[in-house]
Amino acid sequence: MASPGTAGQGRTAFVLGGGGVLGAAEVGMLQALVEAGIRPDLVVGTSVGAINGALIAADPTAGAVGRLRAVWEDVAERGIFAGSVLARLGTLVRTRTHLHPREPLRGLLEEHLPVRTFGELAVPFQCVASSIERAAEHWFTEGPLVDAVLASCAVPGLLPAVEIDGAHYLDGGLVHSIPVGRAVALGAETIYVLHVGRIDRPLRPPARPWDVGLVAFEIARRHRFAADLAALPPGVTAHVLPSGGVAPFGAADLRYRDFSAVPARIEQAYTAAREYLARSGGGTA
């Protein structure tokens, strides 16, 4: 694994956070960045941000945005997380750990990613997963790309843990939901934060039993991001792109099998990010 400071020779970093189906917003943000003439020198991602990030690192052009749109369409059409209640329960009974097999997602990644290893990417890319044995974050920086992305996306209870070289990994969002600190450690000076829209939405005190855990987890995931932003060193600038979402965050945002709002979410984030970049004077276009 590369040490901080050696992989981030670039000065502009794209940081892509996690958040399941809400990650479609990042596609709209990427489109706005590409159209503004902003190209990353480094890409870091978590969970669904690892999927989006790997694709943009493989091809940091407008072509990648089209490929990402195709990926999201395929996720919806193929039913990556489909299956009746009985089928999902059958998987859970059989595996005792998760509701969905990883093979459909692996097939999707292998079909759409134009490269197979980190070394073949056009832009340096890293993704994070949660090491079970070490109870710590683990950054993948080299070797097979699909396995690393699957590890970063292994949502507990939904997908199985991924075994790589005898170690087991779960979703990177458990340890680093929006890894701004990693981009800083790797030498980035200008950071564009692409997130799924949850941090745009205000939190409210829980009013129902199921809200308690949701709010608690959201506080935990936002806390580290806020701390990373507050600790930015002199000379480092972070642009947190808006997603266009304004409604309070709630349980409806965790409907991981509902892809009906994906096109609208992409366009909403694209419009908001484009307007932000125009106001801030970002880009060269």
PDB file of C-alpha atoms in Angstrom:
ATOM      1  CA  MET A   1       0.000   0.000   0.000  1.00  0.00           C
ATOM      2  CA  ALA A   2       1.361   3.403  -0.975  1.00  0.00           C
ATOM      3  CA  SER A   3       2.208   5.804   1.806  1.00  0.00           C
ATOM      4  CA  PRO A   4       0.501   9.203   1.985  1.00  0.00           C
ATOM      5  CA  GLY A   5       2.420  11.764  -0.018  1.00  0.00           C
ATOM      6  CA  THR A   6       3.699   9.367  -2.685  1.00  0.00           C
ATOM      7  CA  ALA A   7       0.541   8.656  -4.666  1.00  0.00           C
ATOM      8  CA  GLY A   8      -0.854  12.171  -4.786  1.00  0.00           C
ATOM      9  CA  GLN A   9       1.580  13.965  -7.062  1.00  0.00           C
ATOM     10  CA  GLY A  10      -1.420  15.761  -8.558  1.00  0.00           C
ATOM     11  CA  ARG A  11      -2.784  18.955  -7.116  1.00  0.00           C
ATOM     12  CA  THR A  12      -6.495  18.621  -7.915  1.00  0.00           C
ATOM     13  CA  ALA A  13      -8.431  15.815  -6.248  1.00  0.00           C
ATOM     14  CA  PHE A  14     -11.961  14.509  -6.672  1.00  0.00           C
ATOM     15  CA  VAL A  15     -13.307  13.005  -3.434  1.00  0.00           C
ATOM     16  CA  LEU A  16     -16.400  10.842  -3.913  1.00  0.00           C
ATOM     17  CA  GLY A  17     -18.405   9.823  -0.879  1.00  0.00           C
ATOM     18  CA  GLY A  18     -20.662   6.872  -0.153  1.00  0.00           C
ATOM     19  CA  GLY A  19     -24.423   6.606   0.082  1.00  0.00           C
ATOM     20  CA  GLY A  20     -25.943   3.863  -2.053  1.00  0.00           C
ATOM     21  CA  VAL A  21     -28.530   4.765  -4.682  1.00  0.00           C
ATOM     22  CA  LEU A  22     -28.129   8.436  -3.770  1.00  0.00           C
ATOM     23  CA  GLY A  23     -24.708   8.192  -5.430  1.00  0.00           C
ATOM     24  CA  ALA A  24     -26.364   8.991  -8.750  1.00  0.00           C
ATOM     25  CA  ALA A  25     -25.974  12.639  -7.727  1.00  0.00           C
ATOM     26  CA  GLU A  26     -22.217  12.272  -8.175  1.00  0.00           C
ATOM     27  CA  VAL A  27     -22.728  11.558 -11.880  1.00  0.00           C
ATOM     28  CA  GLY A  28     -24.351  14.956 -12.321  1.00  0.00           C
ATOM     29  CA  MET A  29     -21.521  16.614 -10.396  1.00  0.00           C
ATOM     30  CA  LEU A  30     -18.930  14.858 -12.569  1.00  0.00           C
ATOM     31  CA  GLN A  31     -20.683  16.060 -15.692  1.00  0.00           C
ATOM     32  CA  ALA A  32     -20.553  19.659 -14.430  1.00  0.00           C
ATOM     33  CA  LEU A  33     -16.851  19.331 -13.600  1.00  0.00           C
ATOM     34  CA  VAL A  34     -15.966  17.845 -16.979  1.00  0.00           C
ATOM     35  CA  GLU A  35     -17.892  20.538 -18.825  1.00  0.00           C
ATOM     36  CA  ALA A  36     -16.074  23.185 -16.755  1.00  0.00           C
ATOM     37  CA  GLY A  37     -12.762  21.776 -17.920  1.00  0.00           C
ATOM     38  CA  ILE A  38     -11.747  20.506 -14.499  1.00  0.00           C
ATOM     39  CA  ARG A  39      -9.679  17.315 -14.596  1.00  0.00           C
ATOM     40  CA  PRO A  40      -8.514  15.421 -11.495  1.00  0.00           C
ATOM     41  CA  ASP A  41      -4.915  14.543 -10.742  1.00  0.00           C
ATOM     42  CA  LEU A  42      -6.119  12.194  -8.014  1.00  0.00           C
ATOM     43  CA  VAL A  43      -9.418  10.426  -7.267  1.00  0.00           C
ATOM     44  CA  VAL A  44     -10.393   8.891  -3.927  1.00  0.00           C
ATOM     45  CA  GLY A  45     -13.691   7.165  -3.243  1.00  0.00           C
ATOM     46  CA  THR A  46     -15.811   5.325  -0.730  1.00  0.00           C
ATOM     47  CA  SER A  47     -18.522   2.724  -1.418  1.00  0.00           C
ATOM     48  CA  VAL A  48     -20.680   3.904  -4.339  1.00  0.00           C
ATOM     49  CA  GLY A  49     -18.138   6.705  -4.686  1.00  0.00           C
ATOM     50  CA  ALA A  50     -15.548   4.007  -5.386  1.00  0.00           C
ATOM     51  CA  ILE A  51     -17.628   2.828  -8.354  1.00  0.00           C
ATOM     52  CA  ASN A  52     -18.078   6.326  -9.736  1.00  0.00           C
ATOM     53  CA  GLY A  53     -14.487   7.216  -8.886  1.00  0.00           C
ATOM     54  CA  ALA A  54     -12.926   4.204 -10.587  1.00  0.00           C
ATOM     55  CA  LEU A  55     -14.784   4.968 -13.803  1.00  0.00           C
ATOM     56  CA  ILE A  56     -13.751   8.628 -13.876  1.00  0.00           C
ATOM     57  CA  ALA A  57     -10.154   7.689 -12.991  1.00  0.00           C
ATOM     58  CA  ALA A  58     -10.116   5.263 -15.922  1.00  0.00           C
ATOM     59  CA  ASP A  59     -11.345   7.935 -18.336  1.00  0.00           C
ATOM     60  CA  PRO A  60     -11.476  11.517 -16.955  1.00  0.00           C
ATOM     61  CA  THR A  61     -13.390  12.841 -19.971  1.00  0.00           C
ATOM     62  CA  ALA A  62     -16.956  13.412 -21.073  1.00  0.00           C
ATOM     63  CA  GLY A  63     -16.976   9.813 -22.262  1.00  0.00           C
ATOM     64  CA  ALA A  64     -16.780   8.611 -18.666  1.00  0.00           C
ATOM     65  CA  VAL A  65     -19.926  10.541 -17.775  1.00  0.00           C
ATOM     66  CA  GLY A  66     -21.803   8.716 -20.524  1.00  0.00           C
ATOM     67  CA  ARG A  67     -20.394   5.413 -19.287  1.00  0.00           C
ATOM     68  CA  LEU A  68     -21.494   6.221 -15.734  1.00  0.00           C
ATOM     69  CA  ARG A  69     -25.003   6.997 -16.877  1.00  0.00           C
ATOM     70  CA  ALA A  70     -25.043   3.604 -18.609  1.00  0.00           C
ATOM     71  CA  VAL A  71     -23.864   1.938 -15.394  1.00  0.00           C
ATOM     72  CA  TRP A  72     -26.691   3.474 -13.406  1.00  0.00           C
ATOM     73  CA  GLU A  73     -29.219   2.511 -16.073  1.00  0.00           C
ATOM     74  CA  ASP A  74     -27.890  -1.048 -15.982  1.00  0.00           C
ATOM     75  CA  VAL A  75     -28.130  -1.199 -12.192  1.00  0.00           C
ATOM     76  CA  ALA A  76     -31.813  -0.320 -12.466  1.00  0.00           C
ATOM     77  CA  GLU A  77     -32.619  -2.504 -15.494  1.00  0.00           C
ATOM     78  CA  ARG A  78     -30.717  -5.597 -14.360  1.00  0.00           C
ATOM     79  CA  GLY A  79     -32.047  -5.434 -10.833  1.00  0.00           C
ATOM     80  CA  ILE A  80     -28.676  -5.725  -9.111  1.00  0.00           C
ATOM     81  CA  PHE A  81     -30.514  -5.636  -5.805  1.00  0.00           C
ATOM     82  CA  ALA A  82     -33.689  -7.246  -7.091  1.00  0.00           C
ATOM     83  CA  GLY A  83     -35.448 -10.318  -5.859  1.00  0.00           C
ATOM     84  CA  SER A  84     -38.658 -11.029  -4.035  1.00  0.00           C
ATOM     85  CA  VAL A  85     -38.869 -10.923  -0.277  1.00  0.00           C
ATOM     86  CA  LEU A  86     -38.731 -14.710  -0.259  1.00  0.00           C
ATOM     87  CA  ALA A  87     -35.630 -14.730  -2.486  1.00  0.00           C
ATOM     88  CA  ARG A  88     -33.843 -12.234  -0.271  1.00  0.00           C
ATOM     89  CA  LEU A  89     -34.799 -14.128   2.847  1.00  0.00           C
ATOM     90  CA  GLY A  90     -33.618 -17.324   1.179  1.00  0.00           C
ATOM     91  CA  THR A  91     -30.209 -15.748   0.566  1.00  0.00           C
ATOM     92  CA  LEU A  92     -30.095 -14.603   4.168  1.00  0.00           C
ATOM     93  CA  VAL A  93     -31.012 -18.044   5.498  1.00  0.00           C
ATOM     94  CA  ARG A  94     -28.435 -19.699   3.256  1.00  0.00           C
ATOM     95  CA  THR A  95     -25.562 -17.277   3.967  1.00  0.00           C
ATOM     96  CA  ARG A  96     -26.624 -16.085   7.446  1.00  0.00           C
ATOM     97  CA  THR A  97     -24.981 -12.720   6.728  1.00  0.00           C
ATOM     98  CA  HIS A  98     -26.491 -10.900   3.725  1.00  0.00           C
ATOM     99  CA  LEU A  99     -29.522 -10.437   1.479  1.00  0.00           C
ATOM    100  CA  HIS A 100     -27.922 -10.197  -1.969  1.00  0.00           C
ATOM    101  CA  PRO A 101     -25.129 -12.032  -3.807  1.00  0.00           C
ATOM    102  CA  ARG A 102     -22.216  -9.955  -5.072  1.00  0.00           C
ATOM    103  CA  GLU A 103     -21.989 -11.618  -8.504  1.00  0.00           C
ATOM    104  CA  PRO A 104     -24.420  -9.247 -10.312  1.00  0.00           C
ATOM    105  CA  LEU A 105     -22.458  -6.206  -9.130  1.00  0.00           C
ATOM    106  CA  ARG A 106     -19.157  -7.845 -10.040  1.00  0.00           C
ATOM    107  CA  GLY A 107     -20.473  -8.555 -13.531  1.00  0.00           C
ATOM    108  CA  LEU A 108     -21.575  -4.947 -13.934  1.00  0.00           C
ATOM    109  CA  LEU A 109     -18.163  -3.614 -12.907  1.00  0.00           C
ATOM    110  CA  GLU A 110     -16.268  -6.032 -15.132  1.00  0.00           C
ATOM    111  CA  GLU A 111     -18.423  -5.049 -18.088  1.00  0.00           C
ATOM    112  CA  HIS A 112     -18.166  -1.285 -17.683  1.00  0.00           C
ATOM    113  CA  LEU A 113     -14.671  -0.733 -16.282  1.00  0.00           C
ATOM    114  CA  PRO A 114     -12.278  -0.445 -19.239  1.00  0.00           C
ATOM    115  CA  VAL A 115      -9.264  -1.575 -17.174  1.00  0.00           C
ATOM    116  CA  ARG A 116      -8.605  -4.344 -14.665  1.00  0.00           C
ATOM    117  CA  THR A 117      -5.891  -2.963 -12.378  1.00  0.00           C
ATOM    118  CA  PHE A 118      -5.073   0.258 -10.552  1.00  0.00           C
ATOM    119  CA  GLY A 119      -1.906   0.601 -12.612  1.00  0.00           C
ATOM    120  CA  GLU A 120      -3.877   0.860 -15.858  1.00  0.00           C
ATOM    121  CA  LEU A 121      -5.956   3.836 -14.731  1.00  0.00           C
ATOM    122  CA  ALA A 122      -5.424   7.196 -16.423  1.00  0.00           C
ATOM    123  CA  VAL A 123      -5.487   9.010 -13.061  1.00  0.00           C
ATOM    124  CA  PRO A 124      -4.236   7.743  -9.675  1.00  0.00           C
ATOM    125  CA  PHE A 125      -7.153   6.306  -7.715  1.00  0.00           C
ATOM    126  CA  GLN A 126      -7.612   4.942  -4.221  1.00  0.00           C
ATOM    127  CA  CYS A 127     -10.657   3.505  -2.470  1.00  0.00           C
ATOM    128  CA  VAL A 128     -11.250   2.651   1.158  1.00  0.00           C
ATOM    129  CA  ALA A 129     -12.808  -0.370   2.845  1.00  0.00           C
ATOM    130  CA  SER A 130     -13.244  -1.394   6.469  1.00  0.00           C
ATOM    131  CA  SER A 131     -10.919  -4.156   7.633  1.00  0.00           C
ATOM    132  CA  ILE A 132     -12.797  -6.570   9.863  1.00  0.00           C
ATOM    133  CA  GLU A 133      -9.752  -8.162  11.480  1.00  0.00           C
ATOM    134  CA  ARG A 134      -8.030  -4.842  12.200  1.00  0.00           C
ATOM    135  CA  ALA A 135     -11.177  -2.800  12.845  1.00  0.00           C
ATOM    136  CA  ALA A 136      -9.609  -0.034  10.774  1.00  0.00           C
ATOM    137  CA  GLU A 137      -9.721   1.655   7.394  1.00  0.00           C
ATOM    138  CA  HIS A 138      -7.776   0.030   4.578  1.00  0.00           C
ATOM    139  CA  TRP A 139      -6.839   1.902   1.423  1.00  0.00           C
ATOM    140  CA  PHE A 140      -6.529   0.000  -1.824  1.00  0.00           C
ATOM    141  CA  THR A 141      -3.965   1.569  -4.131  1.00  0.00           C
ATOM    142  CA  GLU A 142      -2.738  -1.222  -6.395  1.00  0.00           C
ATOM    143  CA  GLY A 143      -3.601  -4.634  -7.773  1.00  0.00           C
ATOM    144  CA  PRO A 144      -6.982  -5.889  -9.077  1.00  0.00           C
ATOM    145  CA  LEU A 145      -9.459  -3.048  -9.326  1.00  0.00           C
ATOM    146  CA  VAL A 146     -12.826  -4.815  -9.233  1.00  0.00           C
ATOM    147  CA  ASP A 147     -12.115  -6.697  -5.997  1.00  0.00           C
ATOM    148  CA  ALA A 148     -11.076  -3.466  -4.273  1.00  0.00           C
ATOM    149  CA  VAL A 149     -14.208  -1.621  -5.406  1.00  0.00           C
ATOM    150  CA  LEU A 150     -16.403  -4.532  -4.310  1.00  0.00           C
ATOM    151  CA  ALA A 151     -14.758  -4.423  -0.875  1.00  0.00           C
ATOM    152  CA  SER A 152     -15.442  -0.703  -0.607  1.00  0.00           C
ATOM    153  CA  CYS A 153     -19.107  -1.349  -1.534  1.00  0.00           C
ATOM    154  CA  ALA A 154     -19.791  -4.321   0.743  1.00  0.00           C
ATOM    155  CA  VAL A 155     -22.701  -2.816   2.693  1.00  0.00           C
ATOM    156  CA  PRO A 156     -23.186  -4.845   5.897  1.00  0.00           C
ATOM    157  CA  GLY A 157     -26.251  -7.037   5.713  1.00  0.00           C
ATOM    158  CA  LEU A 158     -26.862  -6.355   2.035  1.00  0.00           C
ATOM    159  CA  LEU A 159     -23.696  -7.757   0.448  1.00  0.00           C
ATOM    160  CA  PRO A 160     -21.125 -10.252   1.721  1.00  0.00           C
ATOM    161  CA  ALA A 161     -17.758  -9.258   3.114  1.00  0.00           C
ATOM    162  CA  VAL A 162     -14.999  -9.432   0.508  1.00  0.00           C
ATOM    163  CA  GLU A 163     -11.926 -11.556   1.165  1.00  0.00           C
ATOM    164  CA  ILE A 164      -8.648 -10.314  -0.317  1.00  0.00           C
ATOM    165  CA  ASP A 165      -5.330 -11.977   0.518  1.00  0.00           C
ATOM    166  CA  GLY A 166      -6.822 -13.647   3.583  1.00  0.00           C
ATOM    167  CA  ALA A 167      -8.298 -10.453   5.048  1.00  0.00           C
ATOM    168  CA  HIS A 168     -11.994  -9.550   5.080  1.00  0.00           C
ATOM    169  CA  TYR A 169     -13.518  -6.179   4.260  1.00  0.00           C
ATOM    170  CA  LEU A 170     -16.831  -4.358   4.589  1.00  0.00           C
ATOM    171  CA  ASP A 171     -18.115  -1.056   3.228  1.00  0.00           C
ATOM    172  CA  GLY A 172     -15.691   1.859   3.445  1.00  0.00           C
ATOM    173  CA  GLY A 173     -18.442   4.181   4.632  1.00  0.00           C
ATOM    174  CA  LEU A 174     -18.160   2.627   8.076  1.00  0.00           C
ATOM    175  CA  VAL A 175     -14.770   4.284   8.569  1.00  0.00           C
ATOM    176  CA  HIS A 176     -14.529   7.129   6.068  1.00  0.00           C
ATOM    177  CA  SER A 177     -17.718   8.234   4.340  1.00  0.00           C
ATOM    178  CA  ILE A 178     -16.295  11.281   2.516  1.00  0.00           C
ATOM    179  CA  PRO A 179     -12.502  10.894   2.631  1.00  0.00           C
ATOM    180  CA  VAL A 180     -11.310  14.490   2.321  1.00  0.00           C
ATOM    181  CA  GLY A 181      -8.489  13.808   4.783  1.00  0.00           C
ATOM    182  CA  ARG A 182      -7.006  11.176   2.495  1.00  0.00           C
ATOM    183  CA  ALA A 183      -6.806  13.628  -0.406  1.00  0.00           C
ATOM    184  CA  VAL A 184      -5.055  16.141   1.846  1.00  0.00           C
ATOM    185  CA  ALA A 185      -2.589  13.491   3.034  1.00  0.00           C
ATOM    186  CA  LEU A 186      -1.826  12.663  -0.582  1.00  0.00           C
ATOM    187  CA  GLY A 187      -0.869  16.233  -1.396  1.00  0.00           C
ATOM    188  CA  ALA A 188      -4.014  17.687  -2.967  1.00  0.00           C
ATOM    189  CA  GLU A 189      -4.276  21.464  -2.952  1.00  0.00           C
ATOM    190  CA  THR A 190      -7.680  21.877  -4.603  1.00  0.00           C
ATOM    191  CA  ILE A 191     -10.338  19.367  -3.624  1.00  0.00           C
ATOM    192  CA  TYR A 192     -13.743  18.910  -5.201  1.00  0.00           C
ATOM    193  CA  VAL A 193     -16.069  17.041  -2.862  1.00  0.00           C
ATOM    194  CA  LEU A 194     -18.697  14.948  -4.621  1.00  0.00           C
ATOM    195  CA  HIS A 195     -21.228  13.549  -2.195  1.00  0.00           C
ATOM    196  CA  VAL A 196     -24.638  11.929  -2.388  1.00  0.00           C
ATOM    197  CA  GLY A 197     -26.629  14.835  -0.990  1.00  0.00           C
ATOM    198  CA  ARG A 198     -27.093  13.705   2.580  1.00  0.00           C
ATOM    199  CA  ILE A 199     -24.864  16.431   4.029  1.00  0.00           C
ATOM    200  CA  ASP A 200     -26.994  19.042   2.248  1.00  0.00           C
ATOM    201  CA  ARG A 201     -30.034  17.963   4.202  1.00  0.00           C
ATOM    202  CA  PRO A 202     -30.726  19.113   7.753  1.00  0.00           C
ATOM    203  CA  LEU A 203     -31.031  16.570  10.546  1.00  0.00           C
ATOM    204  CA  ARG A 204     -33.944  16.640  12.960  1.00  0.00           C
ATOM    205  CA  PRO A 205     -34.309  14.986  16.373  1.00  0.00           C
ATOM    206  CA  PRO A 206     -35.672  11.439  16.002  1.00  0.00           C
ATOM    207  CA  ALA A 207     -39.424  11.191  16.328  1.00  0.00           C
ATOM    208  CA  ARG A 208     -39.888   7.444  15.781  1.00  0.00           C
ATOM    209  CA  PRO A 209     -38.009   4.362  16.992  1.00  0.00           C
ATOM    210  CA  TRP A 210     -36.428   3.673  13.595  1.00  0.00           C
ATOM    211  CA  ASP A 211     -35.219   7.286  13.371  1.00  0.00           C
ATOM    212  CA  VAL A 212     -32.926   6.892  16.373  1.00  0.00           C
ATOM    213  CA  GLY A 213     -30.323   4.664  14.743  1.00  0.00           C
ATOM    214  CA  LEU A 214     -30.574   6.573  11.467  1.00  0.00           C
ATOM    215  CA  VAL A 215     -29.857   9.940  13.074  1.00  0.00           C
ATOM    216  CA  ALA A 216     -27.076   8.484  15.237  1.00  0.00           C
ATOM    217  CA  PHE A 217     -25.317   6.967  12.232  1.00  0.00           C
ATOM    218  CA  GLU A 218     -25.716  10.155  10.239  1.00  0.00           C
ATOM    219  CA  ILE A 219     -24.109  12.197  13.014  1.00  0.00           C
ATOM    220  CA  ALA A 220     -21.169   9.793  13.064  1.00  0.00           C
ATOM    221  CA  ARG A 221     -20.626   9.904   9.288  1.00  0.00           C
ATOM    222  CA  ARG A 222     -20.928  13.683   9.086  1.00  0.00           C
ATOM    223  CA  HIS A 223     -18.699  14.318  12.092  1.00  0.00           C
ATOM    224  CA  ARG A 224     -15.503  13.057  10.471  1.00  0.00           C
ATOM    225  CA  PHE A 225     -16.211  14.946   7.266  1.00  0.00           C
ATOM    226  CA  ALA A 226     -16.764  18.168   9.199  1.00  0.00           C
ATOM    227  CA  ALA A 227     -13.572  17.567  11.167  1.00  0.00           C
ATOM    228  CA  ASP A 228     -11.612  17.017   7.942  1.00  0.00           C
ATOM    229  CA  LEU A 229     -12.888  20.291   6.502  1.00  0.00           C
ATOM    230  CA  ALA A 230     -12.095  22.170   9.702  1.00  0.00           C
ATOM    231  CA  ALA A 231      -8.548  20.790   9.688  1.00  0.00           C
ATOM    232  CA  LEU A 232      -7.660  21.769   6.126  1.00  0.00           C
ATOM    233  CA  PRO A 233      -4.071  23.070   6.126  1.00  0.00           C
ATOM    234  CA  PRO A 234      -3.174  26.510   4.758  1.00  0.00           C
ATOM    235  CA  GLY A 235      -3.148  26.580   0.973  1.00  0.00           C
ATOM    236  CA  VAL A 236      -5.706  23.785   0.551  1.00  0.00           C
ATOM    237  CA  THR A 237      -9.133  24.668  -0.824  1.00  0.00           C
ATOM    238  CA  ALA A 238     -12.170  22.405  -0.726  1.00  0.00           C
ATOM    239  CA  HIS A 239     -15.203  22.914  -2.971  1.00  0.00           C
ATOM    240  CA  VAL A 240     -18.197  21.018  -1.606  1.00  0.00           C
ATOM    241  CA  LEU A 241     -20.415  20.705  -4.652  1.00  0.00           C
ATOM    242  CA  PRO A 242     -24.145  21.063  -3.996  1.00  0.00           C
ATOM    243  CA  SER A 243     -26.503  18.237  -4.868  1.00  0.00           C
ATOM    244  CA  GLY A 244     -29.577  20.415  -5.189  1.00  0.00           C
ATOM    245  CA  GLY A 245     -31.360  18.517  -2.412  1.00  0.00           C
ATOM    246  CA  VAL A 246     -33.039  20.551   0.313  1.00  0.00           C
ATOM    247  CA  ALA A 247     -35.547  18.218   1.996  1.00  0.00           C
ATOM    248  CA  PRO A 248     -34.669  16.963   5.502  1.00  0.00           C
ATOM    249  CA  PHE A 249     -32.834  13.657   5.476  1.00  0.00           C
ATOM    250  CA  GLY A 250     -35.019  10.704   6.388  1.00  0.00           C
ATOM    251  CA  ALA A 251     -35.647   6.993   6.130  1.00  0.00           C
ATOM    252  CA  ALA A 252     -36.937   7.339   2.551  1.00  0.00           C
ATOM    253  CA  ASP A 253     -33.374   8.096   1.431  1.00  0.00           C
ATOM    254  CA  LEU A 254     -32.296   4.611   2.492  1.00  0.00           C
ATOM    255  CA  ARG A 255     -34.548   2.776   0.025  1.00  0.00           C
ATOM    256  CA  TYR A 256     -31.597   1.164  -1.671  1.00  0.00           C
ATOM    257  CA  ARG A 257     -33.674  -0.758  -4.240  1.00  0.00           C
ATOM    258  CA  ASP A 258     -35.610   2.251  -5.565  1.00  0.00           C
ATOM    259  CA  PHE A 259     -33.909   3.596  -8.705  1.00  0.00           C
ATOM    260  CA  SER A 260     -36.923   5.514 -10.001  1.00  0.00           C
ATOM    261  CA  ALA A 261     -35.462   8.887  -8.994  1.00  0.00           C
ATOM    262  CA  VAL A 262     -31.980   8.292 -10.473  1.00  0.00           C
ATOM    263  CA  PRO A 263     -32.410  10.379 -13.675  1.00  0.00           C
ATOM    264  CA  ALA A 264     -33.901  13.294 -11.747  1.00  0.00           C
ATOM    265  CA  ARG A 265     -31.178  13.069  -9.108  1.00  0.00           C
ATOM    266  CA  ILE A 266     -28.439  13.215 -11.762  1.00  0.00           C
ATOM    267  CA  GLU A 267     -29.970  16.244 -13.461  1.00  0.00           C
ATOM    268  CA  GLN A 268     -30.657  18.021 -10.183  1.00  0.00           C
ATOM    269  CA  ALA A 269     -27.059  17.632  -9.028  1.00  0.00           C
ATOM    270  CA  TYR A 270     -25.723  18.594 -12.457  1.00  0.00           C
ATOM    271  CA  THR A 271     -27.676  21.855 -12.454  1.00  0.00           C
ATOM    272  CA  ALA A 272     -26.694  22.734  -8.882  1.00  0.00           C
ATOM    273  CA  ALA A 273     -23.006  21.915  -9.415  1.00  0.00           C
ATOM    274  CA  ARG A 274     -22.850  23.759 -12.734  1.00  0.00           C
ATOM    275  CA  GLU A 275     -24.314  26.882 -11.138  1.00  0.00           C
ATOM    276  CA  TYR A 276     -21.890  26.612  -8.221  1.00  0.00           C
ATOM    277  CA  LEU A 277     -18.867  26.338 -10.535  1.00  0.00           C
ATOM    278  CA  ALA A 278     -20.075  29.315 -12.565  1.00  0.00           C
ATOM    279  CA  ARG A 279     -20.429  31.430  -9.426  1.00  0.00           C
ATOM    280  CA  SER A 280     -17.090  30.366  -8.000  1.00  0.00           C
ATOM    281  CA  GLY A 281     -15.244  30.894 -11.265  1.00  0.00           C
ATOM    282  CA  GLY A 282     -14.083  27.274 -11.337  1.00  0.00           C
ATOM    283  CA  GLY A 283     -13.037  25.552 -14.520  1.00  0.00           C
ATOM    284  CA  THR A 284     -11.477  26.586 -17.786  1.00  0.00           C
ATOM    285  CA  ALA A 285     -14.403  26.208 -20.146  1.00  0.00           C
TER     286      ALA A 285
END
